XYZ file of C-alpha atoms in Angstrom:
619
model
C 20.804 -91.750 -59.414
C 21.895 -88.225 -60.422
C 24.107 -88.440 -64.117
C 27.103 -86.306 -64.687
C 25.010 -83.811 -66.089
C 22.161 -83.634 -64.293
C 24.281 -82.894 -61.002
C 25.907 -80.017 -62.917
C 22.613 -78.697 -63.620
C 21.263 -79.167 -59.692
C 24.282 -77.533 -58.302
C 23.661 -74.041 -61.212
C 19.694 -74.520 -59.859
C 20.632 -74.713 -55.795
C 23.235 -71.769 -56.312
C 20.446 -69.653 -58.341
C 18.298 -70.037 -55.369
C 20.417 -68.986 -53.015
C 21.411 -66.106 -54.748
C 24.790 -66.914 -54.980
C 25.649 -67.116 -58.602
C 27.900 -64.341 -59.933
C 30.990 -64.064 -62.591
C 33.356 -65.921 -60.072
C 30.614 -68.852 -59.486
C 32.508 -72.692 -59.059
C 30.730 -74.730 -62.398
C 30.820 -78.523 -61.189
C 31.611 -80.515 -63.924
C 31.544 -84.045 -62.358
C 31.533 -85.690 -58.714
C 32.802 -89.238 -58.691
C 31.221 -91.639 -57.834
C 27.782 -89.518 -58.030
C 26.586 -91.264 -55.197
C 27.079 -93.437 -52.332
C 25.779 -95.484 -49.048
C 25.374 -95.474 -46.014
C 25.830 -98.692 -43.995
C 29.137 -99.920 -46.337
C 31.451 -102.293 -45.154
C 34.070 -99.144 -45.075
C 32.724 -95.726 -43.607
C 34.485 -93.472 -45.849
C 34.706 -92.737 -49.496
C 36.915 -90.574 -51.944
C 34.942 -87.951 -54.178
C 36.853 -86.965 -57.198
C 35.620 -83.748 -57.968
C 36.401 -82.327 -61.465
C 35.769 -78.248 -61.783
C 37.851 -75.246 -62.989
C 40.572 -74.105 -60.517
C 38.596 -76.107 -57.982
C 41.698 -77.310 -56.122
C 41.613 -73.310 -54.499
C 37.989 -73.843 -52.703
C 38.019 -74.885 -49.329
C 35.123 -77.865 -48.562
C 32.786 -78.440 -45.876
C 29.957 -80.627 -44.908
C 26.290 -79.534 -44.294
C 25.917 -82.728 -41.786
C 27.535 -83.617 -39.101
C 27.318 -87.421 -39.574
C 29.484 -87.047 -42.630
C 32.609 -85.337 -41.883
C 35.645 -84.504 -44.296
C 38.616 -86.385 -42.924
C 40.966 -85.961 -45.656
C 41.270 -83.628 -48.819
C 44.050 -84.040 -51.476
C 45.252 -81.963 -54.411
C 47.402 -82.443 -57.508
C 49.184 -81.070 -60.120
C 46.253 -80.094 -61.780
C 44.292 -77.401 -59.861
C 41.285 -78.646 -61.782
C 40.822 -81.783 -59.600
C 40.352 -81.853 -55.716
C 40.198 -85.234 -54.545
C 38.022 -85.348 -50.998
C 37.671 -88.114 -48.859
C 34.059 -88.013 -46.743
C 33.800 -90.265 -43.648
C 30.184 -91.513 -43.232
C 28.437 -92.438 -39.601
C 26.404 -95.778 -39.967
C 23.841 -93.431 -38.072
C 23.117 -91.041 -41.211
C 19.602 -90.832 -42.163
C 18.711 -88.500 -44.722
C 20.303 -89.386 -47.745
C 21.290 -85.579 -49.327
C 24.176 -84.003 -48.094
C 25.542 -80.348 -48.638
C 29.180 -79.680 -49.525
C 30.024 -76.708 -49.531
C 32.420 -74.973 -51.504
C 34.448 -71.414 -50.607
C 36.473 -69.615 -51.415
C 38.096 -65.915 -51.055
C 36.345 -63.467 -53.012
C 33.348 -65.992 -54.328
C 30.519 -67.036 -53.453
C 29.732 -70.277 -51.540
C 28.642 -72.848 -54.011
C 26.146 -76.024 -52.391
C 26.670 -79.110 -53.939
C 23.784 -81.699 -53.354
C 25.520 -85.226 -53.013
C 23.197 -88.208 -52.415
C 24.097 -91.091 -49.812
C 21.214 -93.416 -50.247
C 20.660 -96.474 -47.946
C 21.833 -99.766 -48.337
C 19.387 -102.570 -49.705
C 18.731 -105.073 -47.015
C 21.185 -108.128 -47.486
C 23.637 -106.308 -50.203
C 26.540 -107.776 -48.170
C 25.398 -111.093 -48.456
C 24.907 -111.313 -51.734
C 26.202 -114.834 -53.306
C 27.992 -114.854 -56.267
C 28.473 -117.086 -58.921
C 29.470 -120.827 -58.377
C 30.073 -123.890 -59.629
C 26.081 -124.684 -59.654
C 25.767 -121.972 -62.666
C 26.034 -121.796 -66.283
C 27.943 -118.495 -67.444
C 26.361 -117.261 -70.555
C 28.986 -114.806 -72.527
C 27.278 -112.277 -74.440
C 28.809 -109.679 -76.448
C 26.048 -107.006 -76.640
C 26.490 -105.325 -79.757
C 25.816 -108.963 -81.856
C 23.539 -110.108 -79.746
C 20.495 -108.551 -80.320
C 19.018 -105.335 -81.662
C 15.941 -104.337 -78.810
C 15.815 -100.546 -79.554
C 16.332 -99.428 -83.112
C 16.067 -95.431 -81.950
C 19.759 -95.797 -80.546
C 21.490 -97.299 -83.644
C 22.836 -94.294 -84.495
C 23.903 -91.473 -82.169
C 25.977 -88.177 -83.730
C 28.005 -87.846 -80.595
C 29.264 -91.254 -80.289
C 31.401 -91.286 -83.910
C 31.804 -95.075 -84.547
C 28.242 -95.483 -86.672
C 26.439 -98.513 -86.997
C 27.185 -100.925 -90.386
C 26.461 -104.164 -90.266
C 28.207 -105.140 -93.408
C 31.968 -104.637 -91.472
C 32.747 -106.638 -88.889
C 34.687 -104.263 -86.602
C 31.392 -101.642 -87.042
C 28.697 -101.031 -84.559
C 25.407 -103.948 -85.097
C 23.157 -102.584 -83.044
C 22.762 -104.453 -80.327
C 22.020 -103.111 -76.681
C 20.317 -103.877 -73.618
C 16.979 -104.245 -74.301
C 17.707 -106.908 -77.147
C 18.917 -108.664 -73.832
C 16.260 -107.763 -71.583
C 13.512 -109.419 -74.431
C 15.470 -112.566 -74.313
C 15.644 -113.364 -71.302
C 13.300 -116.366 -71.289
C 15.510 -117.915 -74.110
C 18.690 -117.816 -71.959
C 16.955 -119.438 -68.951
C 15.690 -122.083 -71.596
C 19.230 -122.754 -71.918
C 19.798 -123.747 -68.230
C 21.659 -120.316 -68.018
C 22.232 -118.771 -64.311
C 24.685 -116.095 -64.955
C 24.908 -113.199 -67.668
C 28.351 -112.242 -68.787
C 28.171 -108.847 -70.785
C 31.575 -107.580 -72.408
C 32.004 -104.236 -71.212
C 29.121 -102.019 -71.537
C 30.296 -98.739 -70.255
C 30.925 -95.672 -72.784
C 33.709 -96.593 -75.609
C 33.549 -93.256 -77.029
C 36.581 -94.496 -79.716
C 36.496 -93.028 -83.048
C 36.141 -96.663 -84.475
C 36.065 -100.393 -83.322
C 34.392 -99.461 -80.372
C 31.927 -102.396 -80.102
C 33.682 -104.826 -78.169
C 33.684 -102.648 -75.021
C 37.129 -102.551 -73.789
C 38.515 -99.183 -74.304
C 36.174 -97.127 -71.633
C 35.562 -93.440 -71.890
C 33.917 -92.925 -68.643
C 33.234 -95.242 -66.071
C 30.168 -94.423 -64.547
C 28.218 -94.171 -67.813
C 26.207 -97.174 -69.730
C 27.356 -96.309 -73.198
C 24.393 -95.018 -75.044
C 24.150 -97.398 -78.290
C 23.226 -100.029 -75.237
C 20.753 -97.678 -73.117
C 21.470 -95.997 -70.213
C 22.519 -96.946 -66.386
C 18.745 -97.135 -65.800
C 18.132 -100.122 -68.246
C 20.960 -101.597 -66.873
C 19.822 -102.222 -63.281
C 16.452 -103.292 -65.179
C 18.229 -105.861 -66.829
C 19.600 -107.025 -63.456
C 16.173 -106.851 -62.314
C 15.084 -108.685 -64.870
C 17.244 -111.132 -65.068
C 16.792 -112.126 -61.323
C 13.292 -112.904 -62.054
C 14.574 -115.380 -64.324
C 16.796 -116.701 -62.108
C 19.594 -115.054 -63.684
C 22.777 -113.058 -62.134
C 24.586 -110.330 -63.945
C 28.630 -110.103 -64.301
C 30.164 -107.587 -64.644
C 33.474 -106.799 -67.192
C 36.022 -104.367 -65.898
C 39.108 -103.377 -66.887
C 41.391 -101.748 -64.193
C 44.822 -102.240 -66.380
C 43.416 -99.276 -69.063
C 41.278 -97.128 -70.660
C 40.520 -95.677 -73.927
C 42.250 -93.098 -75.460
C 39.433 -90.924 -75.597
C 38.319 -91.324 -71.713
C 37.656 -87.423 -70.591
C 40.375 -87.909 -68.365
C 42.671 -87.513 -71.219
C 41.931 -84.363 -72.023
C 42.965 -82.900 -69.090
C 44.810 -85.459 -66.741
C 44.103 -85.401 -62.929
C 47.945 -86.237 -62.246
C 51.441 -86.126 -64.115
C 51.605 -89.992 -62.805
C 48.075 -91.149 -63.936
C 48.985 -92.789 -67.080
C 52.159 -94.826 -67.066
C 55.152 -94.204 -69.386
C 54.195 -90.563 -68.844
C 50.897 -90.782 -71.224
C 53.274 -91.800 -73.850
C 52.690 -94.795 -75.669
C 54.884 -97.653 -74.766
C 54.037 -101.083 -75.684
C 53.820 -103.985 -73.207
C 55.915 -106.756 -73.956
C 53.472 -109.744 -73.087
C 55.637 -111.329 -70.760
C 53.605 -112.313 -67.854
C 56.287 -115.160 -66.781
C 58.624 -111.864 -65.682
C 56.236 -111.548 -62.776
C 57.245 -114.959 -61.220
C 60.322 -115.302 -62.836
C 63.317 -115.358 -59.837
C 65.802 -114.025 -62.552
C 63.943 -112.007 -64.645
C 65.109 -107.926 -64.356
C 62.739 -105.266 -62.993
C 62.891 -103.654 -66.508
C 60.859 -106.589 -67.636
C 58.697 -106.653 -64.985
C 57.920 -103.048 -65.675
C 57.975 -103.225 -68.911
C 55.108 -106.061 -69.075
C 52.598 -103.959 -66.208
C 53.366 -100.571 -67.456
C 52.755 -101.144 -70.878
C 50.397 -100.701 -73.122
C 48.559 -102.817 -75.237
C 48.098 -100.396 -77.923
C 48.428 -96.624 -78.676
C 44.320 -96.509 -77.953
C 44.613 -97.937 -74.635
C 46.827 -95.807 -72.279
C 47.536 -97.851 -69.021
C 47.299 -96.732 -66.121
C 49.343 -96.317 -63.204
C 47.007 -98.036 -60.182
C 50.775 -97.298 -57.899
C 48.822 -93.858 -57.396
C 46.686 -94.119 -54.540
C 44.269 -91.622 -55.855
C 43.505 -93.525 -59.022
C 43.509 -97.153 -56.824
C 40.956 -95.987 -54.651
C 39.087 -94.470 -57.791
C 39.134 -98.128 -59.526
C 38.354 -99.992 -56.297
C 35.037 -97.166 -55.311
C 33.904 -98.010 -59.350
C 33.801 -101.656 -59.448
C 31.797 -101.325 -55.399
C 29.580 -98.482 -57.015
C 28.317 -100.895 -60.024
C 28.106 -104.282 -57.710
C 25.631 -102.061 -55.032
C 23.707 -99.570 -58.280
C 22.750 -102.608 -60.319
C 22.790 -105.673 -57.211
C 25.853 -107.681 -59.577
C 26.180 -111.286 -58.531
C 30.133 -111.239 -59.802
C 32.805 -109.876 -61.415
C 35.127 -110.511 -64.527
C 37.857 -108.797 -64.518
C 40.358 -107.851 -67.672
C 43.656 -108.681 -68.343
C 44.296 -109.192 -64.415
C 47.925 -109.672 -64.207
C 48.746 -106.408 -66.346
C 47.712 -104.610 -63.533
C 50.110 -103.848 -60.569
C 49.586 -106.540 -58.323
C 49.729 -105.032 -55.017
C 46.650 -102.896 -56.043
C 45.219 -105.990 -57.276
C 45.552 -107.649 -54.057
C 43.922 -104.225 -52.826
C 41.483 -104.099 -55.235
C 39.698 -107.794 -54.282
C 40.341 -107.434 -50.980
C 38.471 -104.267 -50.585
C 35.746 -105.482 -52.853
C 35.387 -109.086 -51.077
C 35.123 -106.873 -47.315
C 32.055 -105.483 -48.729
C 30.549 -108.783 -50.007
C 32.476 -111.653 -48.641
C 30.209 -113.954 -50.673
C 30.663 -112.374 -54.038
C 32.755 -114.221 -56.966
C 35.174 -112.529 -58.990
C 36.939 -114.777 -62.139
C 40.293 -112.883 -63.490
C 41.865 -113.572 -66.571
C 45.179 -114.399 -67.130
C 45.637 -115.915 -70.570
C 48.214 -118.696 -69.852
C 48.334 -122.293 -70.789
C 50.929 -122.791 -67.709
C 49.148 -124.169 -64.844
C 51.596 -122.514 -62.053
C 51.006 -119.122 -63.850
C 47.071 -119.030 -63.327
C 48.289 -121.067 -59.583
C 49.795 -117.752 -58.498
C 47.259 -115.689 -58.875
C 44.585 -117.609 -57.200
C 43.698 -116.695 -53.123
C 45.182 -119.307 -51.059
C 48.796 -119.375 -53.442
C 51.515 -120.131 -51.256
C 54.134 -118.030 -53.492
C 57.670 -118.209 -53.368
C 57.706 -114.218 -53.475
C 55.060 -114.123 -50.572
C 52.695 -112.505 -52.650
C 48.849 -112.639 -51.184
C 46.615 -113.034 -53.909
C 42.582 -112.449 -53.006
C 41.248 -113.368 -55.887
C 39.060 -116.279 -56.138
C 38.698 -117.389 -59.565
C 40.549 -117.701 -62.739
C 39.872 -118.841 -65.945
C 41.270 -122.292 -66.753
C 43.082 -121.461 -70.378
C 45.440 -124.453 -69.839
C 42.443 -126.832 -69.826
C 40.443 -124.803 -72.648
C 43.955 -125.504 -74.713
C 43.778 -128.785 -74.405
C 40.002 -129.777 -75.315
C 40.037 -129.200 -78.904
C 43.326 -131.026 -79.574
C 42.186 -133.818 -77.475
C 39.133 -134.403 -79.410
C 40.858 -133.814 -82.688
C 44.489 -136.005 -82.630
C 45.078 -139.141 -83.591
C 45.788 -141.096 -80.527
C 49.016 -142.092 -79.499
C 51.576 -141.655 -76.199
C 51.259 -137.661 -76.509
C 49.102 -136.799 -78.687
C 44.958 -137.044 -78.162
C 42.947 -137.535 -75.169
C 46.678 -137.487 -73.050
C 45.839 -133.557 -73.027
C 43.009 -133.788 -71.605
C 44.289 -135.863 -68.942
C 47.156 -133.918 -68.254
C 45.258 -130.935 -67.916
C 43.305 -132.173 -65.397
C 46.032 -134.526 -64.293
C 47.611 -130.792 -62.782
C 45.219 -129.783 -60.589
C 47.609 -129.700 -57.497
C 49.488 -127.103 -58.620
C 46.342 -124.516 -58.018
C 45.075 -123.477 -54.662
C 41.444 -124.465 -55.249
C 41.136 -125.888 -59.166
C 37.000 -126.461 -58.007
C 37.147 -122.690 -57.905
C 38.206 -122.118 -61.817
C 36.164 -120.829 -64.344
C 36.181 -123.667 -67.375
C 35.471 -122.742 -70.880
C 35.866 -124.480 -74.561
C 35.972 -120.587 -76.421
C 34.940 -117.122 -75.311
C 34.925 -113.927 -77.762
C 39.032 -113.692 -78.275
C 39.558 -116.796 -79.667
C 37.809 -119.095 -82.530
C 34.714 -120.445 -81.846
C 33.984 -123.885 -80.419
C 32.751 -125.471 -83.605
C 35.703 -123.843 -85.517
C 38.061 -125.339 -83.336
C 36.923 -128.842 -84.032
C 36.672 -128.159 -88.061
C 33.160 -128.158 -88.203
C 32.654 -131.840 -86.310
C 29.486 -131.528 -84.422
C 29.854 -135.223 -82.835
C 33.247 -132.984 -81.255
C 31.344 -129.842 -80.501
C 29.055 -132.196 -78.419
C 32.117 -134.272 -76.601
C 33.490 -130.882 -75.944
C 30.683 -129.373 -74.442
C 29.815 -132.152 -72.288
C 33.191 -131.848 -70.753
C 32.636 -128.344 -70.079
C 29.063 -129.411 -68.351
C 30.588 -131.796 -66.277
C 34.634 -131.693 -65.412
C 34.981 -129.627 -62.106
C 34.834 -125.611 -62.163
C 32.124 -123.231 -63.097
C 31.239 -123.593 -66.871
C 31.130 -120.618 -69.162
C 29.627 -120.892 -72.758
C 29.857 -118.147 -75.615
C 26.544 -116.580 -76.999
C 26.062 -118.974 -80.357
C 27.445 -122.274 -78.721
C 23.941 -123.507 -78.515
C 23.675 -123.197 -81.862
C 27.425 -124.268 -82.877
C 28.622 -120.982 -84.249
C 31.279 -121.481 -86.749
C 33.441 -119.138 -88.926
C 35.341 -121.009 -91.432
C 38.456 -119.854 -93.268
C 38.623 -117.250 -90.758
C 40.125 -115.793 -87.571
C 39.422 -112.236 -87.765
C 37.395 -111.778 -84.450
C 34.599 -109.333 -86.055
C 33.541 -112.620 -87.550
C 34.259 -114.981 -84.396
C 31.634 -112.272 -83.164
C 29.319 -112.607 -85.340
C 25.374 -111.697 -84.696
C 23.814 -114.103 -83.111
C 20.327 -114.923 -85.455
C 17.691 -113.687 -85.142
C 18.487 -110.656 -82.647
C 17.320 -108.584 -86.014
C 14.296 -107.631 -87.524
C 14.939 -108.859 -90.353
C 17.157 -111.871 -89.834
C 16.221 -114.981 -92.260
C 17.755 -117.476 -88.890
C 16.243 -117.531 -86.049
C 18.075 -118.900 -83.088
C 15.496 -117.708 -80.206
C 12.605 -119.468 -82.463
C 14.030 -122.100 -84.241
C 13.307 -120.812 -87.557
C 15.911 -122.326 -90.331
C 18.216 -123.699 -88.222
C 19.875 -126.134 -90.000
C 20.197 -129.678 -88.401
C 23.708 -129.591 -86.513
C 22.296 -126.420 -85.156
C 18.533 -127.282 -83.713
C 20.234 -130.792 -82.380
C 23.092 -129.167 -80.535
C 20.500 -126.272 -79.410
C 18.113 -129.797 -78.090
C 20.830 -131.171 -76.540
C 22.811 -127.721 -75.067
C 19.000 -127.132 -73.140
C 18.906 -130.853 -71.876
C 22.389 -130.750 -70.560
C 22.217 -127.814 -68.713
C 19.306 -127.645 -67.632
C 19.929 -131.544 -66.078
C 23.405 -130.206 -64.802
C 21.130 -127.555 -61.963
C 20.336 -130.297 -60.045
C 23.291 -132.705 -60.162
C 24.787 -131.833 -56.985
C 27.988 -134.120 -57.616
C 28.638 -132.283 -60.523
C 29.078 -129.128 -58.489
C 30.954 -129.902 -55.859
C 31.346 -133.834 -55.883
C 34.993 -135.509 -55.736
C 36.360 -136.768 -59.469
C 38.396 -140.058 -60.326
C 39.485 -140.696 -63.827
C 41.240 -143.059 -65.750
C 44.112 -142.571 -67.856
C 42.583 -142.344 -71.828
C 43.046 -145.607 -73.728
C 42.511 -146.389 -77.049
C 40.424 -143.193 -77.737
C 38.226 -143.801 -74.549
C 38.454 -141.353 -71.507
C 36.144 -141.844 -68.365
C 35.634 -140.368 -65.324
C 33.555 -140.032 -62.263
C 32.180 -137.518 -60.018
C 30.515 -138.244 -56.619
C 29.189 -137.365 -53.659
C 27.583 -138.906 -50.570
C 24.064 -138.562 -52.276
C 25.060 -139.382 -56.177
C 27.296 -141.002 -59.071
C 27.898 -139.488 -62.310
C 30.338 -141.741 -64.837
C 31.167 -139.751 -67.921
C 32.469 -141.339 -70.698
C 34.029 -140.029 -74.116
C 34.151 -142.377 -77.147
C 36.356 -140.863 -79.935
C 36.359 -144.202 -82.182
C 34.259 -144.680 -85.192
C 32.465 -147.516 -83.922
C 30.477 -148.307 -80.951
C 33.271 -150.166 -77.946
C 32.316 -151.903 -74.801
C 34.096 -151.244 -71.494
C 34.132 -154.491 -69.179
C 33.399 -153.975 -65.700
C 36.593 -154.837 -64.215
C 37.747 -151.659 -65.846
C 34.875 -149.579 -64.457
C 35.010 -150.852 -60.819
C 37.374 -147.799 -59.756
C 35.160 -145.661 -61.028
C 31.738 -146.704 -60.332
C 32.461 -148.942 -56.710
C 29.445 -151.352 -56.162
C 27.381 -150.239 -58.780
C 25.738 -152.171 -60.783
C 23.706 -149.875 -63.383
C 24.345 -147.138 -65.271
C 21.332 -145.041 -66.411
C 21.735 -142.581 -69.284
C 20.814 -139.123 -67.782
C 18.345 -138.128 -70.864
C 17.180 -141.463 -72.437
C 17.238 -143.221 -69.136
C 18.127 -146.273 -70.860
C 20.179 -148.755 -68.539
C 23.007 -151.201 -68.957
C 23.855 -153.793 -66.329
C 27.187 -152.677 -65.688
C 28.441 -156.401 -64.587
C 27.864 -157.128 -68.717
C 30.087 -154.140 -69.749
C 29.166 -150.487 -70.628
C 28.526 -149.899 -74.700
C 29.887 -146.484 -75.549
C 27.978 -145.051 -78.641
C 30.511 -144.676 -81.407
C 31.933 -140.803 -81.231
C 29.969 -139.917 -78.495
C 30.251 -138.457 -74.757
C 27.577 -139.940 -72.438
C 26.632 -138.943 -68.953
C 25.452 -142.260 -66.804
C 23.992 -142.222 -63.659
C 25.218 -144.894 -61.300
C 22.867 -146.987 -58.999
């Protein structure tokens, strides 16, 4: 895989051999993407080429098994946008274009279109059978030292402010692998990785400066298809974040545009006004509507304007270019409904024609169950909209575990929530299909959320280990993370310990972890790692029973298995009698513990522990 820069230098090199250099020479900046298959799901694909004046050359191919069945050209002379068609029957994998023009020299560009790994269509994403782990790579940990600090990146390391650079990258990842599996994890979640050249705050990932390009404080593109690798020896997947809504404000695109239209508001800063309900809304006014897609979140982040074909097809080629360079098991994407959602019914469907059996999770931070509904494939919409996308995360359950676990009980107040939440799951096309999380690395920590109770923590993550949907878990959940007196996310994303040198904690070792913290890490590694082969949990149907008296049970079955899980919130130890239990456990008669292995006869009653959650196996 060629780099921007090397594939400047190869085209200077091929057009010094041929003798062709000379005052009026064409310089190739960048060709995106750099490279591409043969054997894809769709036979053509777009080149953005970026050169001075290059919009004047005329293009040709070298091959006659790629052909150039479209070029197109915008205001900016500087940009020639070409789109190549590709015959399955292509075997060697560099191609010639070649670029003329009256009165200069023909100029060879080498462009590479590799073959396919075996089975890349097939790939299966993420499901309900995994554990998302959520790691944001700069606090995670610090692997290689020698790229702390790089002159042409501007926002420097210092670990003493939170909204600094920490040092962590790839390889801190890579060496800790065997921890996460420990953990029961089967999928990596990294927060954006890609270059966030940003003059400051640039850690969290979100504001990318070029697209193609592992920013450097983390490694390099290389490292990060050895961290797929890597991580599919471990029996691992890899996620990845993208952000199609916007970029940062010092992307290279900005300093010299490829189209008056590529950056809504005309590349003037505009803010969005949040309001996602305008998109369903029957009465709201288009200049809502606009108002909420076109926006931007802040004066960093110019949005952009996916209505241009040109830049849709750019988006959609990036997101297929990662998922076949570094063999991705899934995809999270960003802000998903501040994105124009015809492209985003574009973007998935384009994406899920070249791997039908790959997951993608959107998020769309609402605690309105018809909200996330809409956006889910299979919606039947009022508007007709066709959604494609698969997954969502489930905020309005996330919303409703911490106040659950915390409230005094009473008609609305308390476990209700929970039950309510899950009460709703007709409104969504497939609620199996959600992603379900207790905190992730916008909002406050698990263990902050429930004040520091780790009896809660442990109710809560149960829940998240067994209620339907995929689970996700934030890096530091093993080890109850906490950041009291405090909502500033620098410290909500905190480094994990022990990912430094020098770190007194230890997470990955145990070393000084204080008792909440090495019994929530025991029990986080037994409960996952039991949850991989509880096949009921996965896909198995659920019954519940309305909470009562701080008590909240359910069930989930299959044709092979029985699961009853119970949550005690009261401060002493209560007995369920059977009569109660019989509509959730049938004809059983014993109820196994799923790590003690301790039974109760069920037709005496079932002791809950006093503040506990318990997972029983029925027999």
């Amino acid at each position: 895989m060629k780099n921007k820069y090397a594939a400047k230098a190869s085209c200077i090199l091929l057009a010094l051999f041929f003798g062709q250099v000379n005052a009026n020479a064409l310089d190739i900046v960048r060709v995106d993407p750099p490279n591409w298959w043969v054997g894809m799901h769709s036979k053509t694909v777009q080149l953005s080429i970026y050169a001075k004046d290059i919009s004047s050359y005329q293009i040709s191919s070298s091959e006659d098994k790629v052909t150039i069945v479209r070029t197109d050209k915008t205001e900016n002379k500087n940009y020639l946008f070409v789109t190549l068609a590709i015959d399955p029957a292509l075997s060697t994998e560099t191609v010639f274009l070649n670029f003329k023009k009256l009165g200069a020299s023909t100029v060879r560009y080498p462009y590479t279109i590799a073959k396919r790994t075996a089975g890349s269509s097939a790939r299966k994403g993420f499901d309900n059978s995994d554990l998302i782990y959520l790691i944001t790579p700069d606090r995670f940990a610090n692997g290689d030292p020698s790229n702390d600090h790089i002159a042409a990146m501007g926002d420097r390391l210092d670990r003493s402010a939170e909204f600094s650079r920490h040092g962590g990258d790839l390889k801190g990842i890579v060496q800790n692998l065997g921890y996460l599996k420990s953990l029961g994890v089967t999928q990596l979640w990294l927060n954006p990785v890609l270059e966030n050249k940003q003059p400051n705050s640039s850690y969290h990932g979100y504001a990318i400066t070029d697209h193609y390009q592992v920013d450097p404080r983390y490694g390099d593109n290389a490292l990060y298809k050895q961290l797929a690798t890597q991580a599919k020896l471990h029996g691992i997947g890899l996620i990845i974040d993208l952000i199609p809504n916007h970029i940062g404000h010092k992307h290279w695109w900005m300093k010299d545009l490829p189209s008056d239209d590529w950056i809504n508001f005309n590349n003037t800063f505009s803010a969005t006004n949040h309001m996602r309900e305008s998109i369903q809304d029957p009465y709201a006014v288009e200049a809502d509507k606009q108002q909420f897609t076109d926006g931007w979140f802040v004066a960093t982040m110019p949005d952009l304007n996916q209505r241009n074909p040109l830049l849709a097809n750019y988006l959609i080629q990036n997101a297929i270019w990662w998922i076949e360079t570094a063999q991705l098991s899934g995809i999270r994407i960003d802000t998903w409904s501040y994105s124009d959602k015809q492209f985003l019914s574009q973007w998935s469907d384009r994406i899920l024609a070249e791997y039908p059996q790959l997951n993608m999770v959107g998020e769309e931070w609402s605690t309105t169950p018809s909200i996330i509904a809409y956006w889910q494939k299979g919606a039947s919409n009022s508007d007709n909209y066709v959604s494609n996308l698969p997954s969502l995360f489930d905020f309005p359950l996330q919303a409703s575990i911490a106040p659950a676990l915390k409230e005094e009980e009473s008609w609305n107040s308390g476990l209700i929530k929970l039950y309510k939440a899950v009460a709703s799951d007709s409104i969504y096309p497939n609620a199996n299909a959600l992603t379900i999380f207790a905190d992730n690395h916008d909002m406050s920590r698990l263990m902050t959320q429930v004040d520091g109770d780790a009896d809660l923590n442990k109710m809560a993550l149960t829940l998240i280990a067994t209620l339907r949907g995929t689970p996700q878990i934030f890096y530091g959940a093993e080890i109850a993370m906490q950041h009291p007196g405090t909502e500033s996310h620098g410290a909500i994303r905190a480094d994990f310990p022990g990912g430094w040198a020098d770190d007194e904690v230890n997470a990955f070792t145990g070393k000084n972890l204080n008792i909440d913290q090495s019994q929530t890490l025991d029990y986080v590694r037994k409960l996952f790692n039991w949850r991989k082969s509880a096949s009921a949990i996965h896909q198995g149907q659920m019954r519940h029973l309305a909470p009562m008296d701080g008590i909240y049970c359910f069930t989930r079955f299959n044709s092979e298995e029985r699961w009853l899980i119970c949550l005690n919130k009261n401060k002493d130890a209560v007995t369920l009698p059977h009569a109660q239990l019989v509509p959730l456990v049938n004809s059983g008669k014993i109820a196994k513990h799923f790590l003690s292995q301790e039974t109760q006869l069920l037709t005496q009653g079932l002791t809950l522990k006093a503040r506990s959650a318990d997972v029983y196996r029925i027999q």
